[in-house]
Short mmCIF file of C-alpha atoms in Angstrom, two decimals:
data_model
loop_
_atom_site.label_atom_id
_atom_site.label_comp_id
_atom_site.label_asym_id
_atom_site.label_seq_id
_atom_site.Cartn_x
_atom_site.Cartn_y
_atom_site.Cartn_z
CA MET A 241 36.25 21.69 47.51
CA ILE A 242 34.03 19.28 45.60
CA SER A 243 32.63 16.58 47.88
CA ILE A 244 30.65 13.53 47.00
CA ASN A 245 28.97 11.74 49.87
CA GLY A 246 27.38 8.30 49.91
CA LEU A 247 26.64 8.26 46.17
CA ASN A 248 24.77 5.21 44.91
CA ILE A 249 23.83 4.62 41.30
CA SER A 250 22.54 1.41 39.83
CA TYR A 251 21.01 0.28 36.56
CA GLY A 252 18.57 -2.44 37.52
CA ASN A 253 20.51 -4.95 39.59
CA HIS A 254 23.87 -3.65 38.43
CA GLN A 255 25.40 -1.34 41.03
CA VAL A 256 27.61 1.09 39.10
CA ILE A 257 28.57 3.51 41.88
CA ASN A 258 28.67 2.03 45.34
CA ASN A 259 28.39 4.37 48.32
CA LEU A 260 31.07 6.62 46.83
CA LYS A 261 32.87 9.15 49.00
CA TRP A 262 35.17 11.44 47.06
CA GLU A 263 36.77 14.79 47.75
CA LEU A 264 38.45 16.89 45.12
CA GLN A 265 40.61 19.89 45.69
CA GLU A 266 39.69 22.98 43.68
CA GLY A 267 41.92 24.67 41.09
CA LEU A 268 43.55 21.46 39.86
CA ILE A 269 43.25 19.02 36.99
CA HIS A 270 42.02 15.66 38.27
CA GLY A 271 42.30 12.55 36.13
CA LEU A 272 39.68 9.85 36.49
CA VAL A 273 40.63 6.41 35.24
CA GLY A 274 39.01 3.03 35.35
CA LEU A 275 38.54 -0.01 33.21
CA ASN A 276 35.79 -0.19 30.63
CA GLY A 277 32.36 -0.10 32.31
CA SER A 278 33.73 1.05 35.65
CA GLY A 279 31.25 3.96 35.75
CA LYS A 280 33.42 6.96 34.83
CA THR A 281 30.87 8.49 32.47
CA THR A 282 28.00 7.70 34.83
CA LEU A 283 29.85 9.46 37.64
CA LEU A 284 30.51 12.57 35.52
CA GLN A 285 26.93 12.63 34.26
CA THR A 286 25.65 12.42 37.83
CA MET A 287 27.91 15.29 38.89
CA CYS A 288 26.46 17.56 36.23
CA GLY A 289 22.87 16.53 36.94
CA MET A 290 22.17 14.38 33.89
CA ILE A 291 21.61 11.28 36.02
CA LYS A 292 19.70 11.26 39.28
CA PRO A 293 21.43 9.07 41.88
CA GLN A 294 19.50 6.63 44.07
CA SER A 295 21.10 8.29 47.07
CA GLY A 296 23.94 10.60 48.03
CA GLN A 297 24.85 14.13 47.09
CA VAL A 298 27.39 16.16 45.19
CA LEU A 299 28.47 19.35 46.94
CA TYR A 300 30.47 22.31 45.72
CA ARG A 301 31.88 24.51 48.45
CA GLY A 302 29.45 22.87 50.87
CA GLU A 303 26.37 23.60 48.76
CA LYS A 304 24.38 21.51 46.33
CA PHE A 305 25.87 21.55 42.84
CA THR A 306 23.84 23.74 40.53
CA PRO A 307 23.88 23.18 36.76
CA HIS A 308 25.28 26.63 35.98
CA LYS A 309 28.42 25.99 38.04
CA ILE A 310 29.46 23.00 35.99
CA SER A 311 29.81 22.13 32.33
CA MET A 312 30.57 18.82 30.70
CA LEU A 313 32.11 17.74 27.44
CA GLU A 314 30.60 14.41 26.47
CA THR A 315 32.47 11.67 24.64
CA GLU A 316 30.24 12.36 21.65
CA PRO A 317 28.92 15.89 22.04
CA TYR A 318 25.35 16.42 20.88
CA PHE A 319 24.47 19.35 18.65
CA TYR A 320 21.30 20.64 17.09
CA LYS A 321 20.96 19.81 13.40
CA GLY A 322 20.61 22.59 10.87
CA ILE A 323 22.44 25.38 12.70
CA THR A 324 25.95 26.67 12.12
CA GLY A 325 28.85 26.52 14.57
CA LEU A 326 28.70 30.28 15.06
CA GLU A 327 24.96 30.21 15.74
CA TYR A 328 25.55 27.46 18.31
CA LEU A 329 28.24 29.47 20.10
CA HIS A 330 26.14 32.64 20.06
CA LEU A 331 23.55 30.84 22.21
CA PHE A 332 25.95 30.84 25.14
CA LYS A 333 26.55 33.89 27.22
CA SER A 334 30.08 34.40 28.47
CA PRO A 335 30.43 35.79 32.01
CA GLU A 336 30.45 39.54 32.56
CA ASN A 337 33.83 41.23 32.04
CA SER A 338 34.87 38.33 29.82
CA THR A 339 36.98 39.16 26.80
CA PHE A 340 36.02 35.94 25.05
CA ASN A 341 36.21 36.38 21.28
CA VAL A 342 34.37 33.62 19.41
CA GLN A 343 36.18 34.18 16.11
CA GLU A 344 39.62 33.98 17.75
CA TRP A 345 38.72 30.62 19.31
CA LEU A 346 37.30 29.29 16.04
CA ASP A 347 40.53 30.30 14.31
CA LEU A 348 42.65 28.73 17.06
CA PHE A 349 40.95 25.33 16.63
CA SER A 350 40.41 25.77 12.85
CA VAL A 351 36.64 25.38 13.12
CA PRO A 352 34.61 26.69 10.12
CA GLY A 353 32.03 28.68 12.09
CA ASN A 354 29.76 29.55 9.18
CA GLU A 355 29.20 25.95 8.09
CA LEU A 356 26.31 23.82 9.29
CA ILE A 357 27.27 21.57 12.20
CA ASP A 358 25.76 18.62 10.26
CA ASN A 359 28.77 18.78 7.91
CA TYR A 360 31.40 18.76 10.71
CA SER A 361 33.64 15.77 11.35
CA THR A 362 33.76 14.15 14.81
CA GLY A 363 36.95 16.04 15.69
CA ILE A 364 35.56 19.44 14.66
CA ARG A 365 32.37 18.79 16.62
CA LYS A 366 34.44 18.05 19.68
CA LYS A 367 36.44 21.25 19.20
CA LEU A 368 33.22 23.26 18.83
CA ALA A 369 31.86 21.79 22.07
CA LEU A 370 35.15 22.67 23.79
CA ILE A 371 34.93 26.28 22.59
CA GLY A 372 31.37 26.40 23.97
CA ILE A 373 32.61 25.17 27.34
CA CYS A 374 35.42 27.72 27.33
CA LYS A 375 32.93 30.48 26.51
CA LEU A 376 30.66 29.50 29.42
CA SER A 377 33.71 29.58 31.71
CA ARG A 378 32.03 27.72 34.57
CA PRO A 379 34.11 26.99 37.68
CA VAL A 380 34.01 23.20 37.28
CA ILE A 381 34.64 21.54 33.93
CA LEU A 382 34.14 17.82 33.29
CA LEU A 383 35.76 16.36 30.20
CA ASP A 384 34.86 12.82 29.16
CA GLU A 385 37.49 11.47 26.77
CA PRO A 386 38.34 14.91 25.35
CA PHE A 387 41.26 13.61 23.27
CA ASN A 388 39.16 11.06 21.34
CA GLY A 389 38.87 12.13 17.71
CA LEU A 390 41.17 15.14 18.10
CA ASP A 391 44.08 15.60 15.73
CA LEU A 392 47.61 15.93 17.12
CA GLU A 393 47.70 19.71 16.80
CA SER A 394 44.32 20.21 18.50
CA SER A 395 45.33 17.83 21.32
CA ARG A 396 48.36 20.03 22.01
CA ILE A 397 46.22 23.17 21.93
CA LEU A 398 43.69 21.55 24.28
CA THR A 399 46.42 20.62 26.76
CA THR A 400 47.65 24.21 26.81
CA VAL A 401 44.11 25.58 27.13
CA LEU A 402 43.36 23.29 30.09
CA LYS A 403 46.53 24.33 31.90
CA LYS A 404 45.59 27.97 31.31
CA LEU A 405 42.05 27.41 32.62
CA VAL A 406 43.38 25.83 35.80
CA SER A 407 45.74 28.74 36.34
CA LYS A 408 42.64 30.96 36.23
CA GLY A 409 41.02 29.00 39.06
CA HIS A 410 38.89 26.42 37.22
CA THR A 411 38.68 22.84 38.46
CA ILE A 412 38.88 20.21 35.76
CA ILE A 413 38.01 16.52 35.96
CA ILE A 414 39.11 14.57 32.95
CA THR A 415 38.74 10.95 31.88
CA SER A 416 40.82 9.23 29.24
CA HIS A 417 41.57 5.74 28.03
CA ILE A 418 45.08 6.89 27.25
CA LEU A 419 46.84 7.00 30.60
CA GLU A 420 49.83 8.89 29.19
CA SER A 421 47.60 11.81 28.17
CA LEU A 422 46.63 12.22 31.83
CA THR A 423 49.95 11.75 33.56
CA GLY A 424 51.47 14.75 31.84
CA LEU A 425 48.45 16.94 32.53
CA CYS A 426 46.85 16.08 35.86
CA THR A 427 47.94 16.70 39.43
CA PHE A 428 46.12 13.65 40.80
CA ILE A 429 44.81 10.55 39.14
CA HIS A 430 41.83 8.83 40.75
CA TYR A 431 41.24 5.16 40.05
CA LEU A 432 37.58 4.12 39.97
CA ARG A 433 37.09 0.43 40.68
CA ASN A 434 33.94 -1.48 41.71
CA GLY A 435 32.01 1.75 42.10
CA VAL A 436 34.43 3.41 44.54
CA ILE A 437 37.63 5.41 44.28
CA ALA A 438 40.10 2.62 45.01
CA ASN A 439 43.32 4.69 44.77
CA ILE A 440 44.43 8.27 44.39
CA PHE A 441 47.84 8.66 42.75
CA ASN A 442 50.18 11.50 42.32
CA ALA A 443 50.30 11.88 38.54
CA GLU A 444 54.10 11.69 38.56
CA ASP A 445 53.96 8.06 39.80
CA SER A 446 53.10 6.73 36.37
CA ALA A 447 54.87 3.41 36.97
CA LEU A 448 52.87 2.77 40.13
CA ILE A 449 49.62 3.78 38.40
CA ASP A 450 50.37 1.45 35.53
CA LYS A 451 51.21 -1.41 37.86
CA THR A 452 48.13 -0.97 40.07
CA ILE A 453 45.60 -0.59 37.28
CA PHE A 454 46.92 -2.99 34.72
CA ALA A 455 48.69 -5.73 36.71
CA GLU A 456 45.51 -7.70 37.36
CA LEU A 457 44.18 -7.00 33.85
CA ASP A 458 47.42 -8.02 32.16
CA ALA A 459 47.56 -11.30 34.08
CA GLY A 460 44.00 -12.13 33.01
CA ILE A 461 44.67 -11.22 29.38
CA GLU A 462 47.87 -13.24 29.28
CA LYS A 463 46.04 -16.27 30.62
CA LYS A 464 43.33 -15.90 27.97
CA ILE A 465 45.81 -15.42 25.13
CA ASP A 466 47.80 -18.44 26.36
CA GLY A 467 44.62 -20.45 26.09
CA ILE A 468 43.94 -19.23 22.54
CA LEU A 469 47.42 -19.32 21.05
CA MET B 142 0.72 -3.16 -1.77
CA SER B 143 3.50 -4.38 0.53
CA PHE B 144 4.11 -0.73 1.53
CA LEU B 145 0.43 -0.34 2.44
CA LYS B 146 0.70 -3.45 4.64
CA ILE B 147 3.77 -1.96 6.38
CA ARG B 148 1.89 1.33 6.90
CA TRP B 149 -1.07 -0.50 8.40
CA ALA B 150 1.24 -2.36 10.82
CA GLN B 151 2.91 0.97 11.70
CA PHE B 152 -0.49 2.60 12.27
CA LEU B 153 -1.51 -0.19 14.66
CA ARG B 154 1.83 0.10 16.48
CA GLU B 155 1.43 3.89 16.86
CA LEU B 156 -2.11 3.38 18.11
CA LYS B 157 -0.86 0.91 20.71
CA SER B 158 1.89 3.28 21.86
CA LEU B 159 -0.60 6.13 22.33
CA GLY B 160 -2.51 4.24 25.01
CA LEU B 161 -6.25 3.65 25.15
CA PHE B 162 -7.33 7.23 25.96
CA TYR B 163 -5.42 8.98 23.17
CA ALA B 164 -6.07 6.13 20.73
CA LEU B 165 -9.80 6.68 21.29
CA ILE B 166 -9.36 10.43 20.70
CA LEU B 167 -7.43 9.73 17.51
CA ILE B 168 -10.05 7.28 16.20
CA SER B 169 -12.89 9.65 17.10
CA GLY B 170 -10.93 12.43 15.38
CA ILE B 171 -10.65 10.38 12.19
CA ILE B 172 -14.35 9.41 12.29
CA GLY B 173 -15.22 13.05 13.05
CA ILE B 174 -13.24 14.33 10.07
CA LEU B 175 -15.05 11.90 7.77
CA TRP B 176 -18.43 12.78 9.27
CA VAL B 177 -17.87 16.55 8.95
CA PHE B 178 -16.58 16.05 5.43
CA TYR B 179 -19.72 14.09 4.52
CA GLN B 180 -21.99 16.75 6.06
CA VAL B 181 -20.17 19.47 4.14
CA GLN B 182 -20.73 17.53 0.95
CA VAL B 183 -24.42 17.05 1.75
CA LYS B 184 -25.34 20.52 2.93
CA THR B 185 -23.10 22.96 1.14
CA GLU B 186 -21.29 23.52 -2.07
CA PRO B 187 -17.71 24.37 -1.03
CA ARG B 188 -16.37 21.52 -3.14
CA TYR B 189 -13.12 23.31 -3.96
CA GLY B 190 -12.64 24.21 -0.30
CA SER B 191 -12.85 20.58 0.85
CA MET B 192 -10.59 19.50 -2.00
CA LEU B 193 -8.07 22.18 -1.08
CA PHE B 194 -8.12 20.90 2.51
CA ILE B 195 -7.35 17.32 1.43
CA VAL B 196 -4.58 18.51 -0.92
CA ALA B 197 -3.08 20.64 1.89
CA PHE B 198 -3.29 17.69 4.27
CA ILE B 199 -1.53 15.32 1.86
CA LEU B 200 1.06 17.96 0.96
CA SER B 201 1.95 18.50 4.61
CA ILE B 202 2.33 14.71 5.07
CA HIS B 203 4.60 14.51 2.02
CA LEU B 204 6.84 17.33 3.22
CA ASN B 205 6.97 16.19 6.84
CA ARG B 206 7.67 12.51 6.38
CA LYS B 207 11.18 11.35 7.12
CA ASP B 208 11.28 8.13 5.10
CA HIS B 209 11.91 9.63 1.64
CA ARG B 210 15.46 8.29 1.52
CA PHE B 211 14.29 4.82 2.56
CA ILE B 212 11.57 4.76 -0.10
CA ARG B 213 14.06 5.85 -2.75
CA LEU B 214 16.40 3.09 -1.61
CA VAL B 215 13.92 0.24 -1.73
CA SER B 216 11.81 1.29 -4.70
CA ASP B 217 12.82 2.03 -8.29
CA GLN B 218 9.72 4.17 -8.74
CA PRO B 219 9.20 5.97 -5.42
CA TYR B 220 6.43 8.16 -6.80
CA LEU B 221 4.29 5.02 -7.28
CA VAL B 222 4.68 4.27 -3.57
CA TYR B 223 3.61 7.83 -2.72
CA ILE B 224 0.66 7.72 -5.14
CA SER B 225 -0.60 4.43 -3.70
CA GLU B 226 -0.28 5.67 -0.10
CA TYR B 227 -1.86 9.08 -0.68
CA GLY B 228 -4.48 7.54 -2.98
CA PHE B 229 -5.39 5.11 -0.20
CA LEU B 230 -5.71 8.04 2.21
CA ALA B 231 -7.85 10.07 -0.18
CA ILE B 232 -10.02 7.20 -1.42
CA VAL B 233 -12.43 7.45 1.53
CA PHE B 234 -12.95 11.17 0.86
CA MET B 235 -13.37 10.46 -2.85
CA ALA B 236 -15.96 7.76 -2.12
CA LEU B 237 -17.91 10.11 0.16
CA SER B 238 -17.90 12.79 -2.53
CA PHE B 239 -18.91 10.29 -5.17
CA LEU B 240 -21.94 9.39 -3.07
CA LYS B 241 -23.01 13.03 -3.24
CA SER B 242 -22.36 13.39 -6.96
CA HIS B 243 -19.42 15.74 -6.49
CA ALA B 244 -17.32 13.28 -8.37
CA PHE B 245 -15.78 15.73 -10.83
CA THR B 246 -14.23 17.97 -8.15
CA MET B 247 -12.89 15.04 -6.26
CA PHE B 248 -11.47 13.45 -9.39
CA LEU B 249 -9.28 16.54 -9.59
CA LEU B 250 -7.57 15.05 -6.55
CA ILE B 251 -5.90 12.40 -8.72
CA PRO B 252 -3.67 14.83 -10.68
CA ALA B 253 -3.09 16.77 -7.43
CA ILE B 254 -1.89 13.61 -5.63
CA ALA B 255 0.26 12.66 -8.62
CA SER B 256 1.88 16.12 -8.62
CA ILE B 257 2.57 16.00 -4.87
CA SER B 258 4.12 12.53 -5.28
CA LEU B 259 6.55 13.93 -7.81
CA ILE B 260 7.91 16.60 -5.43
CA ASN B 261 11.50 15.65 -4.63
CA VAL B 262 11.71 16.45 -0.92
CA ASN B 263 15.31 15.20 -0.63
CA PHE B 264 16.30 17.85 -3.15
CA ILE B 265 14.55 20.52 -1.08
CA SER B 266 16.15 19.25 2.16
CA ASN B 267 19.65 19.33 0.75
CA THR B 268 19.34 22.93 -0.37
CA LYS B 269 20.89 24.39 2.76
CA SER B 270 20.36 28.07 2.18
CA GLY B 271 21.96 30.30 4.75
CA PHE B 272 19.82 33.19 3.57
CA ILE B 273 16.50 31.62 4.60
CA GLY B 274 17.48 30.84 8.17
CA ARG B 275 19.44 34.04 8.78
CA TRP B 276 16.44 36.24 9.65
CA ILE B 277 15.28 33.90 12.41
CA PRO B 278 16.57 34.77 15.92
CA ALA B 279 19.43 32.55 17.18
CA LYS B 280 17.40 31.50 20.23
CA ASN B 281 14.77 30.04 17.90
CA TYR B 282 16.98 27.23 16.64
CA GLU B 283 13.96 24.96 16.09
CA TRP B 284 12.63 27.21 13.32
CA LYS B 285 16.09 28.10 12.04
CA SER B 286 16.89 24.43 11.55
CA GLY B 287 13.37 23.49 10.37
CA VAL B 288 13.07 26.29 7.82
CA ARG B 289 16.52 25.38 6.47
CA SER B 290 15.53 21.74 6.12
CA THR B 291 12.48 22.67 4.03
CA GLY B 292 14.58 25.00 1.85
CA TRP B 293 12.64 27.49 -0.26
CA PHE B 294 9.33 25.71 0.28
CA ILE B 295 8.07 27.95 3.10
CA PRO B 296 8.90 31.21 1.21
CA PHE B 297 7.14 29.64 -1.79
CA LEU B 298 4.05 28.89 0.33
CA ILE B 299 4.05 32.46 1.65
CA LEU B 300 4.14 33.73 -1.93
CA CYS B 301 1.25 31.39 -2.84
CA GLY B 302 -0.65 32.69 0.18
CA VAL B 303 -0.25 36.27 -1.04
CA LEU B 304 -1.21 35.39 -4.62
CA LEU B 305 -4.25 33.34 -3.59
CA ALA B 306 -5.50 36.00 -1.15
CA PRO B 307 -8.44 36.97 -3.43
CA LEU B 308 -9.90 33.46 -2.90
CA PRO B 309 -11.79 33.20 0.38
CA PHE B 310 -9.96 31.15 3.05
CA ALA B 311 -7.22 30.00 0.62
CA SER B 312 -4.46 32.12 2.15
CA LEU B 313 -5.43 31.05 5.68
CA VAL B 314 -5.34 27.39 4.62
CA ILE B 315 -1.81 27.98 3.29
CA CYS B 316 -0.77 29.56 6.60
CA TRP B 317 -2.25 26.49 8.29
CA VAL B 318 -0.05 24.26 6.07
CA ILE B 319 3.04 26.25 7.15
CA LEU B 320 2.09 25.79 10.81
CA ALA B 321 1.40 22.08 10.23
CA LEU B 322 4.86 21.80 8.65
CA SER B 323 6.39 23.27 11.78
CA ILE B 324 5.18 20.34 13.93
CA SER B 325 8.25 18.39 12.79
CA PHE B 326 10.53 21.26 13.93
CA TYR B 327 9.79 20.25 17.51
CA GLU B 328 10.88 16.63 17.29
CA GLN B 329 14.59 17.23 17.82
CA GLY B 330 15.69 17.59 21.43
CA GLU B 331 18.54 19.98 22.15
CA SER B 332 21.42 19.52 24.59
CA ARG B 333 21.06 20.52 28.23
CA GLU B 334 23.67 23.25 27.69
CA MET B 335 21.44 24.84 25.05
CA ILE B 336 18.51 24.93 27.47
CA LEU B 337 20.71 26.26 30.26
CA SER B 338 21.86 29.06 27.96
CA PHE B 339 18.44 30.72 28.41
CA MET B 340 19.13 31.08 32.16
CA GLN B 341 15.41 31.28 32.97
CA SER B 342 13.03 29.46 35.27
CA PRO B 343 10.97 26.68 33.62
CA ARG B 344 7.87 28.92 33.43
CA ARG B 345 9.72 31.89 31.94
CA PHE B 346 11.62 29.60 29.61
CA LEU B 347 8.40 28.11 28.19
CA LEU B 348 6.72 31.52 27.94
CA ASN B 349 9.75 33.09 26.29
CA LYS B 350 10.07 30.23 23.79
CA THR B 351 6.38 30.43 22.88
CA LEU B 352 6.63 34.19 22.35
CA ILE B 353 9.75 33.95 20.17
CA HIS B 354 8.26 31.12 18.11
CA ALA B 355 4.85 32.78 17.73
CA LEU B 356 6.49 36.05 16.68
CA THR B 357 8.73 34.27 14.18
CA PHE B 358 5.71 32.53 12.65
CA LEU B 359 3.49 35.62 12.62
CA MET B 360 6.24 37.80 11.12
CA GLY B 361 6.70 35.16 8.40
CA ILE B 362 3.01 35.04 7.46
CA LEU B 363 2.42 38.78 7.95
CA PRO B 364 2.36 39.52 4.19
CA VAL B 365 -0.30 36.82 3.75
CA LEU B 366 -2.42 38.16 6.63
CA ILE B 367 -2.19 41.75 5.37
CA THR B 368 -3.14 40.79 1.80
CA ASN B 369 -5.99 38.65 3.10
CA PHE B 370 -7.23 41.58 5.21
CA ALA B 371 -7.00 43.90 2.18
CA PHE B 372 -9.35 41.63 0.21
CA PHE B 373 -11.70 40.75 3.03
CA PRO B 374 -11.66 43.65 5.52
CA ASP B 375 -15.13 42.70 6.81
CA LYS B 376 -13.74 39.30 7.88
CA TRP B 377 -11.06 40.82 10.18
CA TRP B 378 -12.28 38.69 13.06
CA LEU B 379 -11.43 35.57 11.08
CA GLY B 380 -7.78 36.62 10.79
CA LEU B 381 -7.66 37.44 14.49
CA SER B 382 -9.20 34.10 15.45
CA PHE B 383 -6.68 32.37 13.19
CA ILE B 384 -3.79 34.18 14.90
CA LEU B 385 -5.14 33.09 18.29
CA PHE B 386 -5.47 29.51 17.03
CA CYS B 387 -1.86 29.59 15.78
CA VAL B 388 -0.45 31.03 19.01
CA ILE B 389 -2.26 28.39 21.11
CA ASN B 390 -0.97 25.63 18.85
CA ILE B 391 2.60 26.97 18.95
CA ALA B 392 2.36 26.97 22.76
CA VAL B 393 1.20 23.34 22.51
CA PHE B 394 4.17 22.45 20.28
CA VAL B 395 6.67 24.10 22.65
CA THR B 396 5.24 22.55 25.82
CA SER B 397 4.81 19.14 24.20
CA LYS B 398 8.48 19.15 23.20
CA TYR B 399 9.68 19.87 26.74
CA ALA B 400 7.13 17.54 28.35
CA VAL B 401 9.16 14.65 26.91
CA TRP B 402 12.53 16.38 26.40
CA HIS B 403 15.64 14.41 27.15
CA HIS B 404 19.19 15.57 26.46
CA GLY B 405 19.90 15.21 22.75
CA GLN B 406 17.09 12.79 21.99
CA GLN B 407 14.60 12.89 19.17
CA ASN B 408 10.98 12.39 20.16
CA LYS B 409 8.16 12.05 17.66
CA SER B 410 5.53 10.80 20.07
CA GLN B 411 3.91 14.23 20.43
CA SER B 412 3.57 14.94 16.70
CA VAL B 413 0.41 12.82 16.27
CA LEU B 414 -1.43 14.62 19.07
CA ASN B 415 -0.25 18.01 17.85
CA SER B 416 -1.55 17.16 14.37
CA ILE B 417 -4.98 16.22 15.78
CA GLY B 418 -5.10 19.60 17.51
CA MET B 419 -4.20 21.36 14.27
CA ILE B 420 -7.12 19.71 12.43
CA GLY B 421 -9.39 21.49 14.91
CA LEU B 422 -9.36 24.51 12.58
CA PHE B 423 -11.56 22.54 10.21
CA ILE B 424 -13.39 20.32 12.71
CA PRO B 425 -14.82 22.49 15.50
CA PHE B 426 -15.32 19.66 17.99
CA LEU B 427 -11.55 19.04 17.95
CA LEU B 428 -10.83 22.67 18.88
CA PRO B 429 -10.60 22.03 22.67
CA ILE B 430 -7.84 19.42 22.15
CA PRO B 431 -5.00 21.98 21.93
CA ILE B 432 -6.22 23.62 25.15
CA VAL B 433 -6.34 20.27 26.98
CA ASN B 434 -2.93 19.35 25.55
CA LEU B 435 -1.50 22.72 26.56
CA ILE B 436 -2.56 22.35 30.20
CA ARG B 437 -1.36 18.76 30.36
CA ASN B 438 1.95 19.41 28.61
CA TYR B 439 2.67 22.60 30.55
CA ARG B 440 2.59 20.72 33.86
CA LYS B 441 4.75 17.93 32.49
CA ALA B 442 7.21 20.35 30.86
CA THR B 443 7.76 22.46 33.99
CA HIS B 444 8.30 19.26 35.98
CA ASN B 445 10.72 17.88 33.36
CA LEU B 446 12.73 21.12 33.20
CA SER B 447 12.79 21.88 36.90
CA PRO B 448 16.00 19.91 37.73
CA LEU B 449 17.81 22.00 35.12
CA LEU B 450 16.25 25.41 35.42
CA ASN B 451 14.95 25.68 38.98
CA ASP B 452 18.10 27.54 40.02
CA PHE B 453 17.06 30.45 37.84
CA ASN B 454 13.82 30.98 39.78
#
């Protein structure tokens, strides 16, 4: 179980996460949705230790989350300039008894491992970061907008890979602006609103999710457009 | 002239960002360099040595600077911009030499500056040779990336170091230039995952990095050191002292990087201080600066890395 207790994060006067209590079952894919600026990325970054919260804690199996139990794919993954994809992947050690074969993964995602990362497109960079995460094989994986910049084929491969990882016991938390990409993949979808988890949906209830999240937004937009047009 | 005005404004901005204490050290360092240079001109005759130092200094600036593309974009004749900037830098040294009637040697600086200004660094940077970086260990990505960005220039300097070994101190000055070049290798911050991949406590991580980097550097300049020793076996202590100087400075570079490290961010704030420490090889009173920096940076770096690496204690 992943538990978050009394988490508070603010930037100046702006409270992004507000006394958040959140429990996540292990071995599942959890979707995290929220409108723009709702704090999804901040929440993921706090979970993996990139942001220090003002208060509260993130626990994994009742203990403090340690960085080597969690890995995160950022919206725009950062790489070191002047090294090749293969050299980047060789930095990471896969767990003992792992049969991870770097070349097979590079071939699967069509990543040119011997080229400098500087020459990679956004999509290839994302795929390289994903391979790195798969190689590390940490129990909890956070994916921030993993489908952004990915081609259709790679998106399909990623979906299959994520399902496979979950079947091997990993817990995945995934954010996406495209609700449809989550409903077909996740078990639960968590709606982040005003710094708290406002609703938890069963991913099959896509109509309910759509209605809850977008009803208020759609009404506001329609009013604005009516005023303009 | 407008470029010189921009540079002056940038210099004042940098000075402001350093804070009063380090700004005072920097200004005293500059005054100290000029004073030592003047004394050398007055008391001794190593005119070529002092000229070589200034040429090496300007060359390292030319190769390290990151605004080549900008200068090429805004100026039709970029080499004129370089000549005016480097000429302005060297003019104080030239004036001091002129006062001591060493004008001829220092006038040799003019063709040297002109030649440096003509070096097309963008061409060197774009020559991404896989061969050069391949021999560097994967864990030393700073040098792998840095050596690649300078292309064949570092191998060329090593060759020059070997060829100039018969001249006293020349090969060591060239090794110093290589080390000075490496200061810019430490400006790029890596991702947290890359740091985590070491799976070591902050102390071990810093020690391990320093060892890998020092070994990489020393292995690279080994041919120069051996040739230098072959020509001057009685000056073995000089080579050893130089190695010690280099290792201390590499430790300073590593710790300074992690003292301000932040996931995926570039930080150039430490480069000025690291450069002042490097000048200590020529100005003895600046020699303690790397030691002070090392102690200060080590504490900051372990503190900065502890949230990430404390679990590996």
